[in-house]
Short mmCIF file of C-alpha atoms in Angstrom, two decimals:
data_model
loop_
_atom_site.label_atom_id
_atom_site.label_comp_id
_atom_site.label_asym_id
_atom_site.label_seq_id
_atom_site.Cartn_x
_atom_site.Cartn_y
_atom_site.Cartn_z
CA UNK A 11 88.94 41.17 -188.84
CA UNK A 12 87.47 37.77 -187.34
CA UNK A 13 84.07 37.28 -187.23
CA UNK A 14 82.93 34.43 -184.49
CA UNK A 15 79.58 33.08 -184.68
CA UNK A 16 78.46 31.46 -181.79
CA UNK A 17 75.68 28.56 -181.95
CA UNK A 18 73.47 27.99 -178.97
CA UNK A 19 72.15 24.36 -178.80
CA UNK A 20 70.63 24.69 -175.26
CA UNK A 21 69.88 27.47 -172.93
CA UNK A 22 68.56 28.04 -169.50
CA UNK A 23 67.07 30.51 -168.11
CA UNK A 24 67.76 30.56 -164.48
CA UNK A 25 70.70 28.10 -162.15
CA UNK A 26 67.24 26.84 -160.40
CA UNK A 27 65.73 25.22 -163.93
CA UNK A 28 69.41 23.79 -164.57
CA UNK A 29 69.47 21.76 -161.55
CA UNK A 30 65.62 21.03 -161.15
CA UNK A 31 66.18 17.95 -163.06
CA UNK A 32 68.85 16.67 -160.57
CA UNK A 33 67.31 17.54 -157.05
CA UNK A 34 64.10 15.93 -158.82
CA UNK A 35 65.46 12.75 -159.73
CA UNK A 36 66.93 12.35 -156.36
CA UNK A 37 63.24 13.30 -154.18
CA UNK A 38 62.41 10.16 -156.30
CA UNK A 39 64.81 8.20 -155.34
CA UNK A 40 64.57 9.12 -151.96
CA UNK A 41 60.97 8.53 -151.57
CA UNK A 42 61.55 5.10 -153.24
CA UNK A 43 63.48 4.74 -150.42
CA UNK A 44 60.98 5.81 -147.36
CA UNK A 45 58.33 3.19 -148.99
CA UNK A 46 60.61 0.53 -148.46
CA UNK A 47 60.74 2.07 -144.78
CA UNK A 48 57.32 2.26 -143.66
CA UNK A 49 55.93 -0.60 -145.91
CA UNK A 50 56.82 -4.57 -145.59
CA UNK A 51 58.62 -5.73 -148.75
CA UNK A 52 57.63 -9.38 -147.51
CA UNK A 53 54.01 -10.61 -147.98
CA UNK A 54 52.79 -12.05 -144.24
CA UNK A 55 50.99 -14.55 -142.88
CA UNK A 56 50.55 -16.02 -146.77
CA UNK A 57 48.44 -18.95 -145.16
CA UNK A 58 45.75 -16.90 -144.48
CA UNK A 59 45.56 -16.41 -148.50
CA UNK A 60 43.72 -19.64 -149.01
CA UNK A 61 45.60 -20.85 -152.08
CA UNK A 62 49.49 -21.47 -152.26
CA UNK A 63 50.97 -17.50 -152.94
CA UNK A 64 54.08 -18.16 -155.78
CA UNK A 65 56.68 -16.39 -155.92
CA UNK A 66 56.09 -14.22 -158.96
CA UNK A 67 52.58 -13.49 -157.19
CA UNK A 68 54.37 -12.51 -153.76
CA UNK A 69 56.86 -10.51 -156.21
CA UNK A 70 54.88 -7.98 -158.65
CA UNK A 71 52.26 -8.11 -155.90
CA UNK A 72 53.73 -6.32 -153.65
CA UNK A 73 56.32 -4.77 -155.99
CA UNK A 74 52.97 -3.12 -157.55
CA UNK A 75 51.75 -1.09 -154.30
CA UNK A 76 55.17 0.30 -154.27
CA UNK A 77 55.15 1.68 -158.07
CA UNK A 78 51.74 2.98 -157.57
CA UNK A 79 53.13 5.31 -154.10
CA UNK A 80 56.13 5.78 -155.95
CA UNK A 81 54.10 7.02 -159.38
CA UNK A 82 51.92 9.56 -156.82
CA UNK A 83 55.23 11.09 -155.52
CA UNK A 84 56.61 11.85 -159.07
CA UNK A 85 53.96 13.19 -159.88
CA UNK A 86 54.01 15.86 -157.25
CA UNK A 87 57.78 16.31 -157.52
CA UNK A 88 57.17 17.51 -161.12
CA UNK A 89 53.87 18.59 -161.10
CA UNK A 90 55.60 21.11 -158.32
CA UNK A 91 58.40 22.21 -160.43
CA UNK A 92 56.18 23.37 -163.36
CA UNK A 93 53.76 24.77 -161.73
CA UNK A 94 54.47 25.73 -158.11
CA UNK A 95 58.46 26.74 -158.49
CA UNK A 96 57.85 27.41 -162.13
CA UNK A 97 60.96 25.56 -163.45
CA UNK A 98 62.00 26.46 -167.53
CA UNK A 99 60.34 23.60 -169.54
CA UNK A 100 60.20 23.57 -173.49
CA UNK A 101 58.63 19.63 -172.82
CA UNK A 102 56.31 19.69 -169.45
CA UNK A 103 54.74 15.83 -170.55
CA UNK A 104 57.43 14.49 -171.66
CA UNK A 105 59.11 15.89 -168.12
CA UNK A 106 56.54 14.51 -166.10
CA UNK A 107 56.49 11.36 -168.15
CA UNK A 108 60.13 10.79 -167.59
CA UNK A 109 59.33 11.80 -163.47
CA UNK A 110 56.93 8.60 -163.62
CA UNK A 111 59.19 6.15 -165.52
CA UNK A 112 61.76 6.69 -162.98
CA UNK A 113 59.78 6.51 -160.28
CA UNK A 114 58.53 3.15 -161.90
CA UNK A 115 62.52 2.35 -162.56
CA UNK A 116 63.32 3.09 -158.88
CA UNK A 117 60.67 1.99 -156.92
CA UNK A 118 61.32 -1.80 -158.24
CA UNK A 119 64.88 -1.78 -158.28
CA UNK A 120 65.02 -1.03 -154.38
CA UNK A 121 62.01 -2.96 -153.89
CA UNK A 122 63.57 -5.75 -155.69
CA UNK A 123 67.02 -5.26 -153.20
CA UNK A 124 65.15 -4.92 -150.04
CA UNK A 125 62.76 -7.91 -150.81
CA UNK A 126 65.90 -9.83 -151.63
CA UNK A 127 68.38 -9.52 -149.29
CA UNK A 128 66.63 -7.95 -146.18
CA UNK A 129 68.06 -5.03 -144.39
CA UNK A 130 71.35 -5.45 -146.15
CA UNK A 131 69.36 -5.01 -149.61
CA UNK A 132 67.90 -1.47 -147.73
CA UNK A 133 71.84 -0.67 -146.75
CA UNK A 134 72.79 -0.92 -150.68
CA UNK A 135 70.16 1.36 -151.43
CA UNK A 136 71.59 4.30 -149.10
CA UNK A 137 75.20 3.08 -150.31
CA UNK A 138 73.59 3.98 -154.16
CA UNK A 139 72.06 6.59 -153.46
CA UNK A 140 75.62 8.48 -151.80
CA UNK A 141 77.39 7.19 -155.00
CA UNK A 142 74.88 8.37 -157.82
CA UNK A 143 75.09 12.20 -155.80
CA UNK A 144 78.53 12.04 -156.84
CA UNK A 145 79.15 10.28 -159.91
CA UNK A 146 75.82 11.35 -161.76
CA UNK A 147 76.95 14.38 -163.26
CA UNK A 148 73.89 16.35 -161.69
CA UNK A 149 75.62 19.08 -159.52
CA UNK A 150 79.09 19.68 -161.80
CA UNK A 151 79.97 18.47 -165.28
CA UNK A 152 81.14 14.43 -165.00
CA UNK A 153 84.27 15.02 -166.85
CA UNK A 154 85.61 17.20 -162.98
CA UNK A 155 84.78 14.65 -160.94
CA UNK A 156 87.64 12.44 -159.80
CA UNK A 157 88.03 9.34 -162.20
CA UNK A 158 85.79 6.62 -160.11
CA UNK A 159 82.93 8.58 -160.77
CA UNK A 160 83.81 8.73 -164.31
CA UNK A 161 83.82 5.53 -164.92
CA UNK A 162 80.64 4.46 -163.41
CA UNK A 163 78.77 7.41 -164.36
CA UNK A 164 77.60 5.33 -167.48
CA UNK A 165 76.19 2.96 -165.30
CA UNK A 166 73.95 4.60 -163.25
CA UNK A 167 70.17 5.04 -162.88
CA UNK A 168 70.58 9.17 -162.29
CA UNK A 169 72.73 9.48 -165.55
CA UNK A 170 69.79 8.47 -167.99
CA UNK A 171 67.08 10.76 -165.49
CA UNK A 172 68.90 13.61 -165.58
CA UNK A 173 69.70 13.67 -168.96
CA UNK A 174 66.51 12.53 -169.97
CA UNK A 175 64.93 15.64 -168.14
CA UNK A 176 67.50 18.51 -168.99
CA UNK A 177 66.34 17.11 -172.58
CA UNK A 178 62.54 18.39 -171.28
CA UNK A 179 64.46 21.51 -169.37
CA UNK A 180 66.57 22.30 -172.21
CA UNK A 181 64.95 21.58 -175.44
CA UNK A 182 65.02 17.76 -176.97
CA UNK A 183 67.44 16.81 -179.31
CA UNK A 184 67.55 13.98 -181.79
CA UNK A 185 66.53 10.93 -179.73
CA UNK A 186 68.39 11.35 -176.81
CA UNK A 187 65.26 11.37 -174.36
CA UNK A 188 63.87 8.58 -175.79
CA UNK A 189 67.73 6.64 -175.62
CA UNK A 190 68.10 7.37 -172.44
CA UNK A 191 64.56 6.29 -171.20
CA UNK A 192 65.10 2.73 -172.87
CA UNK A 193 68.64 2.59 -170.83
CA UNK A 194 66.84 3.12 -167.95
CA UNK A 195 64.14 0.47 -168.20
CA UNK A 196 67.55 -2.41 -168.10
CA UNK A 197 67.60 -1.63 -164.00
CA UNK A 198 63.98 -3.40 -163.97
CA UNK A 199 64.36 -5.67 -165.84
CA UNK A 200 67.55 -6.87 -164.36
CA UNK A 201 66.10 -6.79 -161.40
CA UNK A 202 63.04 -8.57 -161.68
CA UNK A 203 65.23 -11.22 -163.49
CA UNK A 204 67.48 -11.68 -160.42
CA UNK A 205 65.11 -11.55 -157.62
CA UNK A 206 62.85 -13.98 -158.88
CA UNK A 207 65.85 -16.42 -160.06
CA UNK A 208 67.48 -16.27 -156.52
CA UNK A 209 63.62 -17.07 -154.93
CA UNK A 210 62.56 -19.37 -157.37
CA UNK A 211 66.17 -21.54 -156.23
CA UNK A 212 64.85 -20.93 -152.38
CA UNK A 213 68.13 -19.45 -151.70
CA UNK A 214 69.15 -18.48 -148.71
CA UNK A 215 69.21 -15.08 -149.40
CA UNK A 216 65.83 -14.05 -149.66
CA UNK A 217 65.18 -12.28 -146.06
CA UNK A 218 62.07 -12.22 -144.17
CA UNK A 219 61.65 -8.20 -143.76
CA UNK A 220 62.29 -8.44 -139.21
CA UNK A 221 59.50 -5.67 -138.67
#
């Protein structure tokens, strides 16, 4: 007679908890994405400053006014999943820590495009935000997706979110949450890095924001 013993690493409790961490990640992406709407990405009338504004200044300046809006919406998209929809969560700081350090991870990245390159830096951010839906693994398992998304599913921002907060969802393991946090943080810093190379050339392609 065959005896099968069956190992459970992770379980969840309800299909809402398994995809909180996906329709989470993407509120905070999406309300990265309204800042850049509603709020200039371009400092104006800089003569009014008194004293010569640099670039760098001009840069985190502003960049820092986004990341603190974009901090104050994480924390009520997870802050609502605990404790208003009630989500499964075996690590509720270490969810709403990884909420933050995306928002943080987002908020500069499209800051960083749409200060950069105008309207057409706000059009990549929609085009991203279409192709992390599908290639993110969020909704179905990455490996039944067609092959593009397979491929650049190691690449994007939602990958290391999600996983990092089905790690909270699910029950850590190892030190994937922490792995996946410190993949993250590379989208800031390579985009810090390349914004502030292309102004610091006074390229062309730095766009004055039109409204």
């Amino acid at each position: 007679m065959l005896a099968v013993t069956v190992r459970t690493r992770s379980c969840v409790d309800n299909y809402g908890s398994a995809m909180a961490p996906f329709y989470s990640t993407l509120a905070i992406w999406v309300g990265a994405v309204i800042l850049i709407a509603i709020i200039n990405t371009n400092v104006k009338h800089k003569k009014e400053l008194g004293a010569p504004v640099k670039p760098y200044q001009e840069y985190f300046g502003r960049g820092l006014l986004f990341v603190a809006f974009a901090i104050v919406q994480a924390l009520i998209v997870c802050l609502g999943d605990l404790y208003f929809l009630g989500i499964q969560c075996y690590h509720p700081v270490k969810f709403i820590f990884a909420g933050c350090f995306a928002a943080v991870v987002y908020a500069m990245l499209i800051y960083s495009l749409a200060y950069t390159f105008g309207d057409i830096g706000k059009a990549a951010v929609v085009v991203l935000l279409v192709i992390q839906i599908g290639g993110s693994g969020g909704t179905f398992p990455i490996d039944v997706t067609p092959k593009f998304f397979q491929a650049i599913n190691p690449y994007l921002p939602y990958t290391f979110v999600i996983n990092a907060m089905r790690e909270c969802v699910c029950g850590t393991y190892g030190g994937d949450y922490w792995l996946d946090l410190l993949k993250l943080s590379a989208y800031i810093l390579g985009a810090a890095e390349i914004t502030l190379c292309i102004d610091r050339r006074g390229a062309d392609f730095v766009f004055e924001d039109s409204f």
